[in-house]
Each structure stands twice: as C-alpha cells, then as structure tokens.
PDB file of C-alpha atoms and ligand atoms in Angstrom:
ATOM      1  CA  MET A   1       3.310  47.456  49.444  1.00 90.00           C
ATOM      2  CA  SER A   2       2.816  43.905  50.681  1.00 97.00           C
ATOM      3  CA  ALA A   3      -0.077  41.972  49.214  1.00 98.00           C
ATOM      4  CA  LEU A   4      -0.044  39.582  52.142  1.00 98.00           C
ATOM      5  CA  VAL A   5       1.521  39.563  55.568  1.00 98.00           C
ATOM      6  CA  ALA A   6       0.964  36.600  57.885  1.00 97.00           C
ATOM      7  CA  ARG A   7       2.402  36.693  61.380  1.00 98.00           C
ATOM      8  CA  GLN A   8       2.735  33.749  63.742  1.00 98.00           C
ATOM      9  CA  LEU A   9      -0.219  31.917  62.248  1.00 98.00           C
ATOM     10  CA  ARG A  10      -1.235  28.835  64.158  1.00 98.00           C
ATOM     11  CA  LYS A  11      -3.925  26.272  63.588  1.00 98.00           C
ATOM     12  CA  THR A  12      -4.743  23.474  65.961  1.00 98.00           C
ATOM     13  CA  TYR A  13      -7.649  21.338  64.761  1.00 97.00           C
ATOM     14  CA  ARG A  14     -10.303  20.160  67.207  1.00 96.00           C
ATOM     15  CA  ASN A  15      -8.653  16.758  67.497  1.00 97.00           C
ATOM     16  CA  GLY A  16      -5.512  18.482  68.803  1.00 97.00           C
ATOM     17  CA  PHE A  17      -3.515  18.216  65.586  1.00 97.00           C
ATOM     18  CA  GLU A  18      -1.225  21.224  65.023  1.00 98.00           C
ATOM     19  CA  ALA A  19      -1.477  21.859  61.272  1.00 98.00           C
ATOM     20  CA  LEU A  20       0.250  25.273  61.395  1.00 98.00           C
ATOM     21  CA  LYS A  21       2.913  25.924  64.008  1.00 98.00           C
ATOM     22  CA  GLY A  22       3.664  29.624  63.624  1.00 97.00           C
ATOM     23  CA  ILE A  23       3.739  30.741  59.982  1.00 97.00           C
ATOM     24  CA  ASP A  24       5.440  34.046  59.110  1.00 97.00           C
ATOM     25  CA  LEU A  25       5.111  35.056  55.476  1.00 97.00           C
ATOM     26  CA  THR A  26       5.246  38.228  53.394  1.00 98.00           C
ATOM     27  CA  VAL A  27       4.208  38.341  49.750  1.00 98.00           C
ATOM     28  CA  GLU A  28       4.986  41.567  47.909  1.00 98.00           C
ATOM     29  CA  GLU A  29       2.564  43.137  45.481  1.00 98.00           C
ATOM     30  CA  GLY A  30       3.162  41.894  41.937  1.00 98.00           C
ATOM     31  CA  ASP A  31       4.869  38.681  43.013  1.00 98.00           C
ATOM     32  CA  PHE A  32       4.092  35.214  41.694  1.00 98.00           C
ATOM     33  CA  PHE A  33       4.524  33.180  44.843  1.00 98.00           C
ATOM     34  CA  ALA A  34       4.543  29.415  45.416  1.00 97.00           C
ATOM     35  CA  LEU A  35       3.749  27.590  48.619  1.00 97.00           C
ATOM     36  CA  LEU A  36       5.563  24.370  47.826  1.00 96.00           C
ATOM     37  CA  GLY A  37       5.326  21.347  50.075  1.00 95.00           C
ATOM     38  CA  PRO A  38       4.281  17.717  50.306  1.00 93.00           C
ATOM     39  CA  ASN A  39       0.753  16.535  51.044  1.00 92.00           C
ATOM     40  CA  GLY A  40      -0.114  17.234  54.654  1.00 94.00           C
ATOM     41  CA  ALA A  41       2.317  20.183  54.958  1.00 96.00           C
ATOM     42  CA  GLY A  42      -0.477  22.590  55.877  1.00 96.00           C
ATOM     43  CA  LYS A  43      -0.911  24.417  52.564  1.00 95.00           C
ATOM     44  CA  SER A  44      -4.693  24.048  52.345  1.00 94.00           C
ATOM     45  CA  THR A  45      -5.062  24.982  55.982  1.00 96.00           C
ATOM     46  CA  LEU A  46      -3.124  28.179  55.312  1.00 96.00           C
ATOM     47  CA  ILE A  47      -5.251  28.986  52.244  1.00 94.00           C
ATOM     48  CA  GLY A  48      -8.362  28.181  54.280  1.00 94.00           C
ATOM     49  CA  ILE A  49      -7.401  30.784  56.885  1.00 95.00           C
ATOM     50  CA  LEU A  50      -6.657  33.424  54.244  1.00 92.00           C
ATOM     51  CA  THR A  51     -10.068  32.828  52.696  1.00 88.00           C
ATOM     52  CA  SER A  52     -12.010  32.648  55.994  1.00 88.00           C
ATOM     53  CA  LEU A  53     -13.003  29.008  55.538  1.00 89.00           C
ATOM     54  CA  VAL A  54     -10.843  27.924  58.466  1.00 94.00           C
ATOM     55  CA  ASN A  55     -10.691  29.717  61.825  1.00 96.00           C
ATOM     56  CA  LYS A  56      -7.152  30.387  62.904  1.00 97.00           C
ATOM     57  CA  THR A  57      -6.075  29.499  66.418  1.00 98.00           C
ATOM     58  CA  ALA A  58      -3.677  32.458  66.676  1.00 98.00           C
ATOM     59  CA  GLY A  59      -1.818  35.022  64.610  1.00 98.00           C
ATOM     60  CA  GLN A  60      -2.545  37.897  62.249  1.00 97.00           C
ATOM     61  CA  VAL A  61      -3.211  38.259  58.540  1.00 97.00           C
ATOM     62  CA  GLN A  62      -3.141  41.469  56.522  1.00 98.00           C
ATOM     63  CA  VAL A  63      -4.074  41.782  52.862  1.00 98.00           C
ATOM     64  CA  PHE A  64      -2.894  45.023  51.242  1.00 98.00           C
ATOM     65  CA  GLY A  65      -2.729  46.491  54.726  1.00 97.00           C
ATOM     66  CA  HIS A  66      -6.225  45.388  55.775  1.00 98.00           C
ATOM     67  CA  ASP A  67      -6.537  43.159  58.800  1.00 97.00           C
ATOM     68  CA  LEU A  68      -8.504  39.953  58.212  1.00 97.00           C
ATOM     69  CA  ASP A  69     -10.158  40.038  61.651  1.00 96.00           C
ATOM     70  CA  ARG A  70     -11.077  43.711  61.572  1.00 97.00           C
ATOM     71  CA  GLU A  71     -12.085  44.069  57.902  1.00 96.00           C
ATOM     72  CA  PRO A  72     -13.104  40.615  56.653  1.00 95.00           C
ATOM     73  CA  GLU A  73     -15.362  41.947  53.880  1.00 95.00           C
ATOM     74  CA  ARG A  74     -12.646  44.287  52.621  1.00 96.00           C
ATOM     75  CA  VAL A  75     -10.182  41.408  52.553  1.00 96.00           C
ATOM     76  CA  LYS A  76     -12.683  39.180  50.725  1.00 95.00           C
ATOM     77  CA  ALA A  77     -13.106  41.796  48.009  1.00 96.00           C
ATOM     78  CA  LEU A  78      -9.337  41.986  47.474  1.00 97.00           C
ATOM     79  CA  LEU A  79      -8.979  38.226  47.103  1.00 97.00           C
ATOM     80  CA  GLY A  80      -9.887  35.850  44.328  1.00 97.00           C
ATOM     81  CA  VAL A  81      -9.842  32.240  45.392  1.00 95.00           C
ATOM     82  CA  VAL A  82      -9.597  29.068  43.336  1.00 94.00           C
ATOM     83  CA  PRO A  83     -10.309  26.262  45.784  1.00 89.00           C
ATOM     84  CA  GLN A  84      -9.057  22.724  45.421  1.00 84.00           C
ATOM     85  CA  GLU A  85     -12.480  21.173  45.827  1.00 77.00           C
ATOM     86  CA  PHE A  86     -15.641  22.614  44.365  1.00 74.00           C
ATOM     87  CA  ASN A  87     -18.874  20.711  44.668  1.00 71.00           C
ATOM     88  CA  PHE A  88     -21.325  23.595  44.816  1.00 70.00           C
ATOM     89  CA  ASN A  89     -23.648  24.981  42.123  1.00 65.00           C
ATOM     90  CA  ILE A  90     -23.239  21.758  40.262  1.00 84.00           C
ATOM     91  CA  PHE A  91     -26.499  22.053  38.259  1.00 91.00           C
ATOM     92  CA  LEU A  92     -25.906  25.689  37.360  1.00 94.00           C
ATOM     93  CA  PRO A  93     -24.870  26.637  33.807  1.00 96.00           C
ATOM     94  CA  VAL A  94     -21.275  27.766  33.419  1.00 97.00           C
ATOM     95  CA  GLU A  95     -22.143  31.385  32.656  1.00 97.00           C
ATOM     96  CA  GLU A  96     -24.424  31.647  35.715  1.00 96.00           C
ATOM     97  CA  VAL A  97     -21.671  30.374  38.010  1.00 95.00           C
ATOM     98  CA  VAL A  98     -19.604  33.426  37.062  1.00 97.00           C
ATOM     99  CA  VAL A  99     -22.494  35.916  36.924  1.00 97.00           C
ATOM    100  CA  ASN A 100     -23.773  34.825  40.363  1.00 96.00           C
ATOM    101  CA  GLN A 101     -20.351  35.257  41.886  1.00 95.00           C
ATOM    102  CA  ALA A 102     -20.267  38.806  40.508  1.00 97.00           C
ATOM    103  CA  GLY A 103     -23.661  39.371  42.128  1.00 96.00           C
ATOM    104  CA  TYR A 104     -22.225  38.246  45.446  1.00 94.00           C
ATOM    105  CA  PHE A 105     -19.777  41.162  45.123  1.00 96.00           C
ATOM    106  CA  GLY A 106     -22.532  43.618  44.200  1.00 95.00           C
ATOM    107  CA  ILE A 107     -21.566  44.018  40.556  1.00 97.00           C
ATOM    108  CA  PRO A 108     -24.567  45.105  38.436  1.00 97.00           C
ATOM    109  CA  ARG A 109     -26.082  42.468  36.166  1.00 95.00           C
ATOM    110  CA  ALA A 110     -25.056  43.922  32.772  1.00 97.00           C
ATOM    111  CA  GLU A 111     -21.499  44.463  33.913  1.00 98.00           C
ATOM    112  CA  ALA A 112     -21.457  40.953  35.410  1.00 98.00           C
ATOM    113  CA  ARG A 113     -22.509  39.473  32.031  1.00 98.00           C
ATOM    114  CA  ALA A 114     -19.808  41.422  30.205  1.00 98.00           C
ATOM    115  CA  ARG A 115     -17.134  40.309  32.646  1.00 98.00           C
ATOM    116  CA  ALA A 116     -18.321  36.695  32.536  1.00 98.00           C
ATOM    117  CA  GLU A 117     -18.040  36.734  28.749  1.00 98.00           C
ATOM    118  CA  HIS A 118     -14.546  38.219  28.905  1.00 98.00           C
ATOM    119  CA  TYR A 119     -13.180  35.622  31.344  1.00 97.00           C
ATOM    120  CA  LEU A 120     -15.015  32.660  29.820  1.00 98.00           C
ATOM    121  CA  ARG A 121     -13.554  33.551  26.424  1.00 97.00           C
ATOM    122  CA  LYS A 122     -10.081  33.990  27.931  1.00 95.00           C
ATOM    123  CA  LEU A 123     -10.344  30.585  29.586  1.00 95.00           C
ATOM    124  CA  ASP A 124     -11.741  28.877  26.503  1.00 94.00           C
ATOM    125  CA  LEU A 125     -15.127  28.120  28.048  1.00 96.00           C
ATOM    126  CA  TRP A 126     -17.391  30.471  26.127  1.00 98.00           C
ATOM    127  CA  THR A 127     -18.733  27.771  23.836  1.00 97.00           C
ATOM    128  CA  ARG A 128     -19.722  25.782  26.952  1.00 97.00           C
ATOM    129  CA  ARG A 129     -21.479  28.689  28.666  1.00 97.00           C
ATOM    130  CA  LYS A 130     -24.894  26.980  28.635  1.00 98.00           C
ATOM    131  CA  SER A 131     -23.596  23.630  29.956  1.00 97.00           C
ATOM    132  CA  GLU A 132     -24.279  22.721  33.532  1.00 96.00           C
ATOM    133  CA  MET A 133     -21.100  22.815  35.543  1.00 93.00           C
ATOM    134  CA  ARG A 134     -21.433  19.128  36.469  1.00 91.00           C
ATOM    135  CA  LEU A 135     -21.029  18.180  32.798  1.00 92.00           C
ATOM    136  CA  LEU A 136     -17.588  19.772  32.463  1.00 92.00           C
ATOM    137  CA  SER A 137     -14.315  17.856  32.599  1.00 88.00           C
ATOM    138  CA  GLY A 138     -12.032  18.360  35.596  1.00 86.00           C
ATOM    139  CA  GLY A 139      -9.790  20.741  33.665  1.00 89.00           C
ATOM    140  CA  MET A 140     -12.779  22.799  32.505  1.00 92.00           C
ATOM    141  CA  LYS A 141     -14.131  23.021  36.051  1.00 92.00           C
ATOM    142  CA  ARG A 142     -10.826  24.369  37.243  1.00 92.00           C
ATOM    143  CA  ARG A 143     -10.779  26.975  34.485  1.00 94.00           C
ATOM    144  CA  LEU A 144     -14.323  27.908  35.423  1.00 95.00           C
ATOM    145  CA  MET A 145     -13.200  28.388  39.010  1.00 95.00           C
ATOM    146  CA  ILE A 146     -10.497  30.749  37.755  1.00 96.00           C
ATOM    147  CA  ALA A 147     -13.066  32.796  35.804  1.00 97.00           C
ATOM    148  CA  ARG A 148     -15.288  32.868  38.899  1.00 96.00           C
ATOM    149  CA  ALA A 149     -12.405  33.995  41.093  1.00 97.00           C
ATOM    150  CA  LEU A 150     -11.505  36.868  38.736  1.00 98.00           C
ATOM    151  CA  VAL A 151     -14.916  38.363  38.101  1.00 98.00           C
ATOM    152  CA  HIS A 152     -14.693  41.005  40.852  1.00 98.00           C
ATOM    153  CA  HIS A 153     -11.146  42.011  39.734  1.00 98.00           C
ATOM    154  CA  PRO A 154      -9.230  40.857  42.805  1.00 98.00           C
ATOM    155  CA  ARG A 155      -5.745  42.226  43.408  1.00 98.00           C
ATOM    156  CA  LEU A 156      -4.533  38.951  44.886  1.00 98.00           C
ATOM    157  CA  LEU A 157      -5.385  35.609  43.289  1.00 98.00           C
ATOM    158  CA  ILE A 158      -4.929  32.502  45.422  1.00 97.00           C
ATOM    159  CA  LEU A 159      -5.012  29.068  43.822  1.00 96.00           C
ATOM    160  CA  ASP A 160      -4.923  25.799  45.755  1.00 94.00           C
ATOM    161  CA  GLU A 161      -3.232  23.109  43.631  1.00 92.00           C
ATOM    162  CA  PRO A 162      -4.584  24.649  40.404  1.00 91.00           C
ATOM    163  CA  THR A 163      -3.380  21.980  38.004  1.00 88.00           C
ATOM    164  CA  ALA A 164      -3.641  18.815  40.107  1.00 84.00           C
ATOM    165  CA  GLY A 165      -5.110  16.134  37.876  1.00 80.00           C
ATOM    166  CA  VAL A 166      -5.180  18.406  34.808  1.00 86.00           C
ATOM    167  CA  ASP A 167      -3.604  16.997  31.668  1.00 86.00           C
ATOM    168  CA  ILE A 168      -0.430  18.484  30.272  1.00 88.00           C
ATOM    169  CA  GLU A 169      -1.862  20.518  27.399  1.00 87.00           C
ATOM    170  CA  ILE A 170      -4.488  22.209  29.536  1.00 88.00           C
ATOM    171  CA  ARG A 171      -1.949  22.708  32.280  1.00 90.00           C
ATOM    172  CA  ARG A 172       0.264  24.659  29.866  1.00 91.00           C
ATOM    173  CA  SER A 173      -2.575  26.890  28.720  1.00 90.00           C
ATOM    174  CA  MET A 174      -3.539  27.548  32.351  1.00 92.00           C
ATOM    175  CA  TRP A 175       0.080  28.431  33.120  1.00 94.00           C
ATOM    176  CA  ASP A 176       0.144  30.862  30.186  1.00 94.00           C
ATOM    177  CA  TYR A 177      -3.001  32.558  31.375  1.00 95.00           C
ATOM    178  CA  LEU A 178      -1.715  32.867  34.950  1.00 97.00           C
ATOM    179  CA  ARG A 179       1.497  34.438  33.612  1.00 97.00           C
ATOM    180  CA  GLU A 180      -0.590  36.920  31.626  1.00 97.00           C
ATOM    181  CA  LEU A 181      -2.633  37.877  34.703  1.00 97.00           C
ATOM    182  CA  ASN A 182       0.527  38.360  36.734  1.00 98.00           C
ATOM    183  CA  ALA A 183       2.120  40.464  33.984  1.00 98.00           C
ATOM    184  CA  ASP A 184      -1.018  42.633  34.036  1.00 96.00           C
ATOM    185  CA  GLY A 185      -0.498  43.319  37.743  1.00 97.00           C
ATOM    186  CA  THR A 186      -2.379  40.630  39.677  1.00 98.00           C
ATOM    187  CA  THR A 187      -0.380  39.220  42.570  1.00 98.00           C
ATOM    188  CA  ILE A 188      -0.634  35.424  42.570  1.00 98.00           C
ATOM    189  CA  ILE A 189      -0.098  32.833  45.280  1.00 98.00           C
ATOM    190  CA  LEU A 190      -0.456  29.168  44.473  1.00 97.00           C
ATOM    191  CA  THR A 191       0.070  25.981  46.391  1.00 96.00           C
ATOM    192  CA  THR A 192       1.637  23.039  44.696  1.00 93.00           C
ATOM    193  CA  HIS A 193       3.551  19.891  45.442  1.00 90.00           C
ATOM    194  CA  TYR A 194       5.228  19.965  42.014  1.00 90.00           C
ATOM    195  CA  LEU A 195       8.629  21.666  41.989  1.00 91.00           C
ATOM    196  CA  GLU A 196       8.269  21.919  38.221  1.00 91.00           C
ATOM    197  CA  GLU A 197       5.123  24.010  38.515  1.00 92.00           C
ATOM    198  CA  ALA A 198       6.673  26.310  41.115  1.00 95.00           C
ATOM    199  CA  GLU A 199       9.892  26.806  39.151  1.00 94.00           C
ATOM    200  CA  SER A 200       8.184  27.320  35.826  1.00 93.00           C
ATOM    201  CA  LEU A 201       5.710  29.928  37.079  1.00 95.00           C
ATOM    202  CA  CYS A 202       6.827  31.520  40.283  1.00 97.00           C
ATOM    203  CA  ARG A 203       9.331  34.216  41.172  1.00 97.00           C
ATOM    204  CA  THR A 204       9.409  33.327  44.864  1.00 98.00           C
ATOM    205  CA  ILE A 205       9.108  29.911  46.468  1.00 97.00           C
ATOM    206  CA  ALA A 206       8.296  29.236  50.109  1.00 97.00           C
ATOM    207  CA  ILE A 207       8.884  25.666  51.173  1.00 96.00           C
ATOM    208  CA  ILE A 208       6.389  24.594  53.770  1.00 96.00           C
ATOM    209  CA  ASP A 209       6.484  21.342  55.704  1.00 96.00           C
ATOM    210  CA  HIS A 210       4.967  20.051  58.937  1.00 97.00           C
ATOM    211  CA  GLY A 211       3.156  23.341  59.477  1.00 97.00           C
ATOM    212  CA  ARG A 212       6.263  25.522  59.264  1.00 97.00           C
ATOM    213  CA  VAL A 213       7.916  27.678  56.621  1.00 97.00           C
ATOM    214  CA  GLU A 214      11.260  25.993  55.986  1.00 96.00           C
ATOM    215  CA  SER A 215      12.638  28.621  53.591  1.00 95.00           C
ATOM    216  CA  VAL A 216      11.657  31.482  51.322  1.00 96.00           C
ATOM    217  CA  SER A 217      13.837  32.226  48.313  1.00 95.00           C
ATOM    218  CA  ASP A 218      13.679  33.509  44.804  1.00 95.00           C
ATOM    219  CA  THR A 219      13.349  30.702  42.312  1.00 95.00           C
ATOM    220  CA  ALA A 220      16.768  31.131  40.683  1.00 91.00           C
ATOM    221  CA  THR A 221      18.544  31.018  44.054  1.00 91.00           C
ATOM    222  CA  LEU A 222      16.593  27.962  45.133  1.00 88.00           C
ATOM    223  CA  LEU A 223      17.366  26.073  41.912  1.00 87.00           C
ATOM    224  CA  ALA A 224      21.059  26.951  42.098  1.00 87.00           C
ATOM    225  CA  ALA A 225      21.178  25.453  45.584  1.00 83.00           C
ATOM    226  CA  LEU A 226      19.568  22.134  44.603  1.00 77.00           C
TER     227      LEU A 226
HETATM  228  P1  ADP B 301      -1.736  20.201  52.441  1.00 67.54           P
HETATM  229  O1  ADP B 301      -2.712  21.132  51.805  1.00 67.54           O
HETATM  230  O2  ADP B 301      -0.340  20.753  52.469  1.00 67.54           O
HETATM  231  O3  ADP B 301      -1.792  18.811  51.900  1.00 67.54           O
HETATM  232  P2  ADP B 301      -3.502  20.359  54.739  1.00 67.54           P
HETATM  233  O4  ADP B 301      -3.514  21.752  55.218  1.00 67.54           O
HETATM  234  O5  ADP B 301      -4.632  19.841  53.942  1.00 67.54           O
HETATM  235  O6  ADP B 301      -2.109  20.083  53.992  1.00 67.54           O
HETATM  236  O7  ADP B 301      -3.360  19.398  55.996  1.00 67.54           O
HETATM  237  C1  ADP B 301      -2.322  19.598  56.966  1.00 67.54           C
HETATM  238  C2  ADP B 301      -2.492  18.552  58.066  1.00 67.54           C
HETATM  239  O8  ADP B 301      -3.655  18.844  58.822  1.00 67.54           O
HETATM  240  C3  ADP B 301      -2.641  17.139  57.544  1.00 67.54           C
HETATM  241  O9  ADP B 301      -1.917  16.265  58.399  1.00 67.54           O
HETATM  242  C4  ADP B 301      -4.135  16.906  57.649  1.00 67.54           C
HETATM  243  O10 ADP B 301      -4.398  15.534  57.855  1.00 67.54           O
HETATM  244  C5  ADP B 301      -4.502  17.717  58.869  1.00 67.54           C
HETATM  245  N1  ADP B 301      -5.895  18.180  58.816  1.00 67.54           N
HETATM  246  C6  ADP B 301      -6.502  18.844  57.812  1.00 67.54           C
HETATM  247  N2  ADP B 301      -7.777  19.133  58.124  1.00 67.54           N
HETATM  248  C7  ADP B 301      -7.987  18.619  59.366  1.00 67.54           C
HETATM  249  C8  ADP B 301      -9.100  18.576  60.257  1.00 67.54           C
HETATM  250  N3  ADP B 301     -10.283  19.136  59.919  1.00 67.54           N
HETATM  251  N4  ADP B 301      -8.954  17.975  61.446  1.00 67.54           N
HETATM  252  C9  ADP B 301      -7.770  17.423  61.794  1.00 67.54           C
HETATM  253  N5  ADP B 301      -6.666  17.423  61.011  1.00 67.54           N
HETATM  254  C10 ADP B 301      -6.784  18.022  59.801  1.00 67.54           C
HETATM  255  P1  ADP B 302     -21.105  34.238  53.471  1.00 67.54           P
HETATM  256  O1  ADP B 302     -20.504  33.650  54.743  1.00 67.54           O
HETATM  257  O2  ADP B 302     -21.255  35.716  53.512  1.00 67.54           O
HETATM  258  O3  ADP B 302     -22.308  33.492  52.991  1.00 67.54           O
HETATM  259  P2  ADP B 302     -18.989  32.926  52.145  1.00 67.54           P
HETATM  260  O4  ADP B 302     -17.707  33.361  52.763  1.00 67.54           O
HETATM  261  O5  ADP B 302     -19.561  31.613  52.540  1.00 67.54           O
HETATM  262  O6  ADP B 302     -20.035  34.067  52.342  1.00 67.54           O
HETATM  263  O7  ADP B 302     -18.792  32.961  50.566  1.00 67.54           O
HETATM  264  C1  ADP B 302     -19.848  32.696  49.669  1.00 67.54           C
HETATM  265  C2  ADP B 302     -19.264  32.030  48.444  1.00 67.54           C
HETATM  266  O8  ADP B 302     -18.291  32.864  47.810  1.00 67.54           O
HETATM  267  C3  ADP B 302     -18.532  30.763  48.790  1.00 67.54           C
HETATM  268  O9  ADP B 302     -18.715  29.856  47.744  1.00 67.54           O
HETATM  269  C4  ADP B 302     -17.093  31.210  48.900  1.00 67.54           C
HETATM  270  O10 ADP B 302     -16.213  30.141  48.639  1.00 67.54           O
HETATM  271  C5  ADP B 302     -17.033  32.260  47.827  1.00 67.54           C
HETATM  272  N1  ADP B 302     -16.047  33.335  48.112  1.00 67.54           N
HETATM  273  C6  ADP B 302     -15.976  34.095  49.202  1.00 67.54           C
HETATM  274  N2  ADP B 302     -15.013  35.019  49.061  1.00 67.54           N
HETATM  275  C7  ADP B 302     -14.485  34.821  47.837  1.00 67.54           C
HETATM  276  C8  ADP B 302     -13.478  35.465  47.091  1.00 67.54           C
HETATM  277  N3  ADP B 302     -12.812  36.513  47.586  1.00 67.54           N
HETATM  278  N4  ADP B 302     -13.195  35.014  45.847  1.00 67.54           N
HETATM  279  C9  ADP B 302     -13.861  33.968  45.357  1.00 67.54           C
HETATM  280  N5  ADP B 302     -14.832  33.314  46.006  1.00 67.54           N
HETATM  281  C10 ADP B 302     -15.142  33.732  47.229  1.00 67.54           C
END
C-alpha cells in the first residue's frame, strides 16, 4: 500500500508566485523518503499542503488511501508532523506539550501520560519534563516536537528540516531514533537540503527544485550516478 500519493499538486500563492508546478509523488508504506532540494524549492509548501496548513491550488493527496479533501480528520490522525518552526505553547511545560497533543487526538489522560513518558524518555527529555518549552535549547525543542508528533501513533511521520541548526552529536542521536522508528514500521518523509542527511537516512530520494520533482531514485542508484 502507498503511504502517500500526490497527483498534480499545484500551489500559486496570492502574490502570483507558483511554488508548486504539478507535483506527482508516491511514497510506499515502510519507506524512509527524502525530499531533497535547495532553499526555495517548494519543500515546506508541499509539507504545508500535506498537513493542511497551506491550501492547495489544484491536485489530489491520498494518505493510506484516504483523500485529504474528503477525509481531512482521518488523514490528520494518520500523520505525525514535525514542523520547521514552532512558536506555540511556549510557556507550557515539556510534558504538557505532549499530553495536550494527545488530548487533541482524543487519547484518555492516563494513556496520554504514559505515552508522553515513553517518548520523552526515548528522546532524552524526561529529566526536563517540568521545564517550560521556551527554556529548552533548539535541539531539545526539535526532539520535543518529535515526541509530540508521535503521541497518537501516526503511521506516517513527516519532518520538515528536522536537524537544521542542530549540533552534530544531537543530530546523530536523532538520526538513530528515526532509524529505529522506521525499522519498527513507521513510514517517514523528511525534507532536507543536506545530501548527507538524505543519503545517510533515506532509502528513496526525490530531488525537488523550482516547484517540480526532478527525479525519484533509490539512494544507492542516485549516489552511483553522482
Ligand atoms: P523550501 O521549503 O524548499 O525552502 P518553500 O516551500 O518554503 O521552499 O518556498 C518555495 C517558494 O515559495 C519560495 O520561493 C518562497 O519564497 C515562496 N513562498 C513561500 N511562502 C510564500 C507566500 N506565503 N507567499 C508567496 N511566496 C511564498
Ligand atoms: P484545528 O483547525 O482543528 O484547530 P489544527 O489543524 O489547527 O486544528 O491543529 C491543531 C494543532 O495540532 C496545531 O498545532 C497543528 O499544527 C497540530 N496538528 C494537527 N495535525 C497534526 C498531526 N497530524 N500531527 C501533529 N500535529 C498536528
């Protein structure tokens, strides 16, 4: 089954700028998939459409066979999203950020607490559970966003530039954790402008530039051709 199918996706912003010019993309269940491209390629716009933050101009999106326009709530429940920017809930303690997100998905309080503990431990944030989110370092905030995105057990995890600005040691531990999640069956899509990140983590790499998909190949084939 395909985790994601996008057909002829287009986005024209209000100022007339065409950020996406007809994106066709299929991501199979279980894949670890990179959207690789320079700044301005349209990666965040694409993620924004998948996560209902950006209205598409045209095209279709299906997530595990569910149409984004017809079943938006169903699609939301299947997705976990780690955004690039996060300036909400800034005064909330770390643990509450995760518990509240679980509440948003209707998960009962006791279960939400148990899941929050599990993911905060996994992401090395448990000792900071009482800290307000605003007091965390950039790398910690990103890990918190991963815990928050996982709390409702999404089948597809989407990360927008997950390690931008994160130092090398933390980046490696985040990579290890993402590999573990993928090995356990979570399909992962990430955007990045680092070839190194795409090649180290991902099985499939789509190169996106100027609002188009330039190529889709498995990582080994792409590297052999460079
Ligand atoms: P990436 O994530 O690959 O860096 P983006 O999707 O953020 O690319 O941006 C793609 C293009 O769309 C860029 O040229 C950007 O300036 C433009 N863009 C993004 N948001 C808007 C907007 N709200 N209005 C007009 N242009 C935008
Ligand atoms: P509503 O429009 O129903 O208020 P939103 O779409 O604005 O809901 O989402 C509420 C919050 O949950 C936002 O912070 C949003 O970024 C986040 N969110 C929505 N869907 C997901 C998801 N599948 N995974 C992670 N966060 C999500």
